[in-house]
């Protein structure tokens, strides 16, 4: 994973408190069971109810609470799907959002090669993109627009990599072009992590850190919660304006919108 030098594992705070060894063992066992269930469900994992249940089970296994969850992330009504754009802090982001509402996820190609996680992602219907392949970008944008026109909603992380804070890096504009081409609404979503009520970077996945190290830090944390805030949808045909408005909105402290 390639990350900006300004956001490294040094940005990650130590857990405010940790669970005892016996609880860590229990959490890892529960996580193995939850993921094993997902693998065993095969193609059925892509079914919305099943996917939401598996995502929720993984959060529960790790002792991560989901607070202030909106009723839905997609914009109701006939027509194209919703482009859901969120800041990117952790590998937990995807699991947290799928626990709210299962949608198609657009992820970098490398995720599909991760042990177990890659298999689950593929079976869940994840679409993969080569973020560094500029030649393939127009085709990827066209494919995303077609998915949205077909009425399917898609989750993307336009920062392209993980950051330790919500504002993070600039939102890349390519996926917003797909929304403009499809006439799809854009739903900005803010993801924040807390431990015992205080803002925390414990869940952040940064720099050259391994997935195992990040997982271990999350599994040992006591009182870790994730807050998902869905903001008012955006509409437009100018990808630059859409990207700028979405980035500004995600960085605000706006209350969840129920629309």
CSV table of C-alpha atoms in Angstrom, one decimal:
chain,number,residue,atom,x,y,z
A,1,UNK,CA,0.0,0.0,0.0
A,2,UNK,CA,1.4,3.4,-1.0
A,3,UNK,CA,0.8,6.2,1.5
A,4,UNK,CA,1.8,9.8,1.8
A,5,UNK,CA,4.8,10.5,3.9
A,6,UNK,CA,2.9,12.9,6.1
A,7,UNK,CA,0.7,10.2,7.4
A,8,UNK,CA,2.7,7.3,8.9
A,9,UNK,CA,2.3,4.7,11.7
A,10,UNK,CA,3.8,7.4,13.9
A,11,UNK,CA,0.5,9.2,13.7
A,12,UNK,CA,-1.3,6.3,15.3
A,13,UNK,CA,-2.1,6.8,19.0
A,14,UNK,CA,-1.8,4.0,21.5
A,15,UNK,CA,-5.0,2.4,22.7
A,16,UNK,CA,-6.5,4.3,25.6
A,17,UNK,CA,-7.0,0.9,27.2
A,18,UNK,CA,-6.6,-2.7,26.2
A,19,UNK,CA,-8.5,-5.9,26.7
A,20,UNK,CA,-6.9,-8.8,28.7
A,21,UNK,CA,-5.2,-11.6,26.8
A,22,UNK,CA,-8.2,-14.0,27.3
A,23,UNK,CA,-10.5,-11.5,25.6
A,24,UNK,CA,-8.1,-11.1,22.7
A,25,UNK,CA,-8.2,-14.8,22.2
A,26,UNK,CA,-12.0,-14.8,22.3
A,27,UNK,CA,-12.1,-12.0,19.7
A,28,UNK,CA,-9.7,-13.7,17.3
A,29,UNK,CA,-11.8,-16.9,17.6
A,30,UNK,CA,-15.0,-15.0,17.0
A,31,UNK,CA,-13.4,-13.2,14.0
A,32,UNK,CA,-12.2,-16.5,12.5
A,33,UNK,CA,-15.7,-17.9,12.9
A,34,UNK,CA,-17.4,-14.8,11.3
A,35,UNK,CA,-15.0,-14.9,8.3
A,36,UNK,CA,-15.3,-18.6,7.9
A,37,UNK,CA,-19.1,-18.2,7.7
A,38,UNK,CA,-18.6,-15.6,5.0
A,39,UNK,CA,-16.4,-17.9,3.0
A,40,UNK,CA,-18.8,-20.8,3.4
A,41,UNK,CA,-21.7,-18.7,2.1
A,42,UNK,CA,-20.0,-18.4,-1.3
A,43,UNK,CA,-21.9,-16.3,-3.8
A,44,UNK,CA,-24.7,-15.8,-1.3
A,45,UNK,CA,-22.4,-13.4,0.5
A,46,UNK,CA,-23.3,-10.7,-2.1
A,47,UNK,CA,-27.0,-10.8,-1.0
A,48,UNK,CA,-27.7,-7.5,0.9
A,49,UNK,CA,-29.0,-9.1,4.1
A,50,UNK,CA,-26.2,-11.6,4.3
A,51,UNK,CA,-23.5,-9.1,3.6
A,52,UNK,CA,-24.9,-6.7,6.2
A,53,UNK,CA,-25.0,-9.5,8.8
A,54,UNK,CA,-21.5,-10.7,8.0
A,55,UNK,CA,-20.1,-7.1,8.2
A,56,UNK,CA,-21.9,-6.6,11.5
A,57,UNK,CA,-20.6,-9.9,12.8
A,58,UNK,CA,-17.0,-8.9,12.0
A,59,UNK,CA,-17.3,-5.6,13.9
A,60,UNK,CA,-18.9,-7.5,16.8
A,61,UNK,CA,-16.1,-10.1,16.9
A,62,UNK,CA,-13.5,-7.3,17.2
A,63,UNK,CA,-15.5,-5.5,19.8
A,64,UNK,CA,-16.0,-2.4,17.6
A,65,UNK,CA,-19.2,-0.6,18.2
A,66,UNK,CA,-21.2,1.1,15.4
A,67,UNK,CA,-22.7,4.4,16.7
A,68,UNK,CA,-25.0,7.0,15.2
A,69,UNK,CA,-25.5,4.9,12.1
A,70,UNK,CA,-27.8,6.5,9.5
A,71,UNK,CA,-30.8,4.6,8.3
A,72,UNK,CA,-29.3,4.3,4.8
A,73,UNK,CA,-26.5,5.6,2.7
A,74,UNK,CA,-28.2,5.4,-0.7
A,75,UNK,CA,-30.6,8.1,-2.0
A,76,UNK,CA,-34.1,6.8,-2.3
A,77,UNK,CA,-36.1,7.0,-5.5
A,78,UNK,CA,-36.1,5.6,-9.0
A,79,UNK,CA,-33.2,6.3,-11.4
A,80,UNK,CA,-29.4,5.8,-11.1
A,81,UNK,CA,-27.7,4.5,-8.0
A,82,UNK,CA,-25.8,6.6,-5.5
A,83,UNK,CA,-22.1,7.3,-5.6
A,84,UNK,CA,-21.1,7.1,-1.9
A,85,UNK,CA,-17.8,8.9,-1.2
A,86,UNK,CA,-16.1,8.6,2.2
A,87,UNK,CA,-12.9,9.6,3.8
A,88,UNK,CA,-10.5,6.6,4.2
A,89,UNK,CA,-8.8,5.8,7.6
A,90,UNK,CA,-8.8,2.1,7.9
A,91,UNK,CA,-9.6,-1.3,6.4
A,92,UNK,CA,-12.5,-1.2,8.9
A,93,UNK,CA,-14.1,1.6,6.9
A,94,UNK,CA,-15.6,-0.8,4.3
A,95,UNK,CA,-16.8,-3.2,7.0
A,96,UNK,CA,-18.5,-0.4,8.9
A,97,UNK,CA,-20.3,1.0,5.9
A,98,UNK,CA,-21.4,-2.4,4.7
A,99,UNK,CA,-22.8,-3.0,8.2
A,100,UNK,CA,-25.0,0.1,7.6
A,101,UNK,CA,-26.1,-0.7,4.0
A,102,UNK,CA,-24.6,-3.2,1.6
A,103,UNK,CA,-23.5,-1.6,-1.7
A,104,UNK,CA,-21.0,-2.4,-4.4
A,105,UNK,CA,-17.5,-1.4,-3.3
A,106,UNK,CA,-14.8,0.0,-5.6
A,107,UNK,CA,-11.4,-1.1,-4.2
A,108,UNK,CA,-7.8,-1.1,-5.4
A,109,UNK,CA,-6.7,-4.2,-7.3
A,110,UNK,CA,-4.3,-5.3,-4.5
A,111,UNK,CA,-7.2,-5.9,-2.1
A,112,UNK,CA,-8.4,-8.7,-4.3
A,113,UNK,CA,-5.1,-10.5,-3.7
A,114,UNK,CA,-5.1,-10.3,0.1
A,115,UNK,CA,-5.5,-13.7,1.9
A,116,UNK,CA,-9.1,-14.5,2.9
A,117,UNK,CA,-10.0,-10.8,2.7
A,118,UNK,CA,-9.5,-10.8,-1.0
A,119,UNK,CA,-11.7,-13.9,-1.4
A,120,UNK,CA,-14.5,-12.4,0.7
A,121,UNK,CA,-14.2,-9.1,-1.3
A,122,UNK,CA,-14.6,-10.9,-4.6
A,123,UNK,CA,-17.6,-12.9,-3.4
A,124,UNK,CA,-19.2,-9.8,-2.0
A,125,UNK,CA,-19.3,-8.3,-5.5
A,126,UNK,CA,-16.4,-5.8,-5.1
A,127,UNK,CA,-15.2,-4.1,-8.2
A,128,UNK,CA,-11.4,-3.6,-8.5
A,129,UNK,CA,-9.5,-0.8,-10.1
A,130,UNK,CA,-5.8,-0.2,-10.9
A,131,UNK,CA,-5.4,3.3,-9.3
A,132,UNK,CA,-2.0,3.7,-11.0
A,133,UNK,CA,-3.1,2.6,-14.5
A,134,UNK,CA,-3.9,5.8,-16.2
A,135,UNK,CA,-4.5,4.1,-19.5
A,136,UNK,CA,-7.3,2.1,-17.9
A,137,UNK,CA,-8.8,5.1,-16.2
A,138,UNK,CA,-11.3,6.1,-18.9
A,139,UNK,CA,-12.6,2.5,-19.1
A,140,UNK,CA,-12.9,2.3,-15.3
A,141,UNK,CA,-14.9,5.6,-15.2
A,142,UNK,CA,-17.2,4.3,-18.0
A,143,UNK,CA,-17.7,1.0,-16.2
A,144,UNK,CA,-18.6,2.9,-13.0
A,145,UNK,CA,-21.0,5.2,-14.8
A,146,UNK,CA,-22.7,2.1,-16.3
A,147,UNK,CA,-23.0,0.5,-12.9
A,148,UNK,CA,-24.7,3.7,-11.5
A,149,UNK,CA,-27.0,4.0,-14.5
A,150,UNK,CA,-28.1,0.4,-13.9
A,151,UNK,CA,-29.4,1.5,-10.5
A,152,UNK,CA,-26.6,0.0,-8.4
A,153,UNK,CA,-25.0,2.2,-5.7
A,154,UNK,CA,-21.2,2.2,-5.3
A,155,UNK,CA,-18.9,3.1,-2.4
A,156,UNK,CA,-15.6,4.7,-3.3
A,157,UNK,CA,-12.8,6.3,-1.3
A,158,UNK,CA,-11.6,9.2,-3.5
A,159,UNK,CA,-8.6,9.9,-1.3
A,160,UNK,CA,-7.2,6.7,-2.9
A,161,UNK,CA,-5.3,5.8,0.3
A,162,UNK,CA,-5.7,5.9,4.0
A,163,UNK,CA,-5.1,8.9,6.2
A,164,UNK,CA,-4.9,9.3,10.0
A,165,UNK,CA,-7.4,12.3,10.0
A,166,UNK,CA,-10.7,13.0,8.4
A,167,UNK,CA,-9.6,15.9,6.1
A,168,UNK,CA,-6.6,13.8,4.8
A,169,UNK,CA,-5.7,14.1,1.1
A,170,UNK,CA,-7.4,15.7,-1.8
A,171,UNK,CA,-10.4,13.9,-3.3
A,172,UNK,CA,-9.5,12.6,-6.8
A,173,UNK,CA,-12.0,13.6,-9.4
A,174,UNK,CA,-12.3,10.6,-11.7
A,175,UNK,CA,-15.1,8.8,-9.9
A,176,UNK,CA,-17.1,12.1,-9.7
A,177,UNK,CA,-17.0,12.2,-13.5
A,178,UNK,CA,-18.8,8.8,-13.5
A,179,UNK,CA,-21.5,10.3,-11.3
A,180,UNK,CA,-21.9,13.3,-13.5
A,181,UNK,CA,-22.1,11.1,-16.7
A,182,UNK,CA,-24.7,8.9,-15.0
A,183,UNK,CA,-26.7,11.7,-13.5
A,184,UNK,CA,-26.2,10.0,-10.1
A,185,UNK,CA,-26.4,11.7,-6.7
A,186,UNK,CA,-23.3,11.9,-4.6
A,187,UNK,CA,-23.6,11.0,-0.9
A,188,UNK,CA,-20.7,12.3,1.2
A,189,UNK,CA,-20.0,10.2,4.3
A,190,UNK,CA,-17.7,11.0,7.2
A,191,UNK,CA,-16.1,8.1,9.1
A,192,UNK,CA,-14.6,8.8,12.5
A,193,UNK,CA,-13.2,6.5,15.2
A,194,UNK,CA,-13.4,7.0,18.9
A,195,UNK,CA,-12.2,5.2,22.0
A,196,UNK,CA,-14.1,5.7,25.2
A,197,UNK,CA,-15.7,8.7,23.6
A,198,UNK,CA,-12.4,10.5,22.6
A,199,UNK,CA,-11.2,10.8,19.0
A,200,UNK,CA,-8.8,8.0,18.2
A,201,UNK,CA,-6.4,6.9,15.4
A,202,UNK,CA,-6.1,3.4,16.8
A,203,UNK,CA,-7.9,1.9,13.8
A,204,UNK,CA,-5.8,3.8,11.2
A,205,UNK,CA,-3.9,1.6,8.7
A,206,UNK,CA,-0.9,3.7,7.6
A,207,UNK,CA,2.5,3.6,6.0
A,208,UNK,CA,4.3,0.3,5.6
A,209,UNK,CA,2.4,-1.3,8.4
A,210,UNK,CA,1.2,-4.9,7.8
A,211,UNK,CA,-2.4,-5.9,8.0
A,212,UNK,CA,-1.6,-8.2,10.8
A,213,UNK,CA,-0.2,-5.4,13.0
A,214,UNK,CA,-3.2,-3.2,12.3
A,215,UNK,CA,-5.6,-6.0,13.1
A,216,UNK,CA,-3.8,-6.8,16.3
A,217,UNK,CA,-4.0,-3.2,17.5
A,218,UNK,CA,-7.8,-3.1,16.8
A,219,UNK,CA,-8.4,-6.5,18.4
A,220,UNK,CA,-6.7,-5.4,21.6
A,221,UNK,CA,-8.5,-2.0,21.9
A,222,UNK,CA,-11.2,-1.6,24.5
A,223,UNK,CA,-14.1,0.7,23.9
A,224,UNK,CA,-13.4,1.3,20.2
A,225,UNK,CA,-16.3,2.7,18.2
A,226,UNK,CA,-16.9,4.0,14.6
A,227,UNK,CA,-19.2,6.8,13.8
A,228,UNK,CA,-20.8,7.0,10.3
A,229,UNK,CA,-22.2,10.4,9.3
A,230,UNK,CA,-24.2,10.6,6.1
A,231,UNK,CA,-24.5,14.1,4.7
A,232,UNK,CA,-27.0,15.7,2.3
A,233,UNK,CA,-26.6,14.4,-1.3
A,234,UNK,CA,-24.9,16.5,-3.9
A,235,UNK,CA,-26.0,16.8,-7.6
A,236,UNK,CA,-24.2,18.3,-10.5
A,237,UNK,CA,-22.3,17.8,-13.8
A,238,UNK,CA,-19.0,19.4,-13.0
A,239,UNK,CA,-16.6,16.8,-11.5
A,240,UNK,CA,-14.3,19.4,-10.0
A,241,UNK,CA,-17.1,21.2,-8.2
A,242,UNK,CA,-18.6,17.9,-7.0
A,243,UNK,CA,-15.2,16.7,-5.7
A,244,UNK,CA,-14.5,20.0,-3.9
A,245,UNK,CA,-18.0,20.1,-2.3
A,246,UNK,CA,-17.8,16.5,-1.2
A,247,UNK,CA,-14.4,16.9,0.3
A,248,UNK,CA,-15.5,20.0,2.2
A,249,UNK,CA,-18.6,18.3,3.4
A,250,UNK,CA,-16.9,15.2,4.7
A,251,UNK,CA,-14.5,17.3,6.7
A,252,UNK,CA,-17.4,19.2,8.5
A,253,UNK,CA,-19.1,18.2,11.8
A,254,UNK,CA,-22.5,18.3,10.1
A,255,UNK,CA,-25.2,16.1,11.8
A,256,UNK,CA,-26.5,13.0,9.9
A,257,UNK,CA,-29.0,13.7,7.2
A,258,UNK,CA,-32.1,11.5,7.1
A,259,UNK,CA,-33.2,11.8,3.5
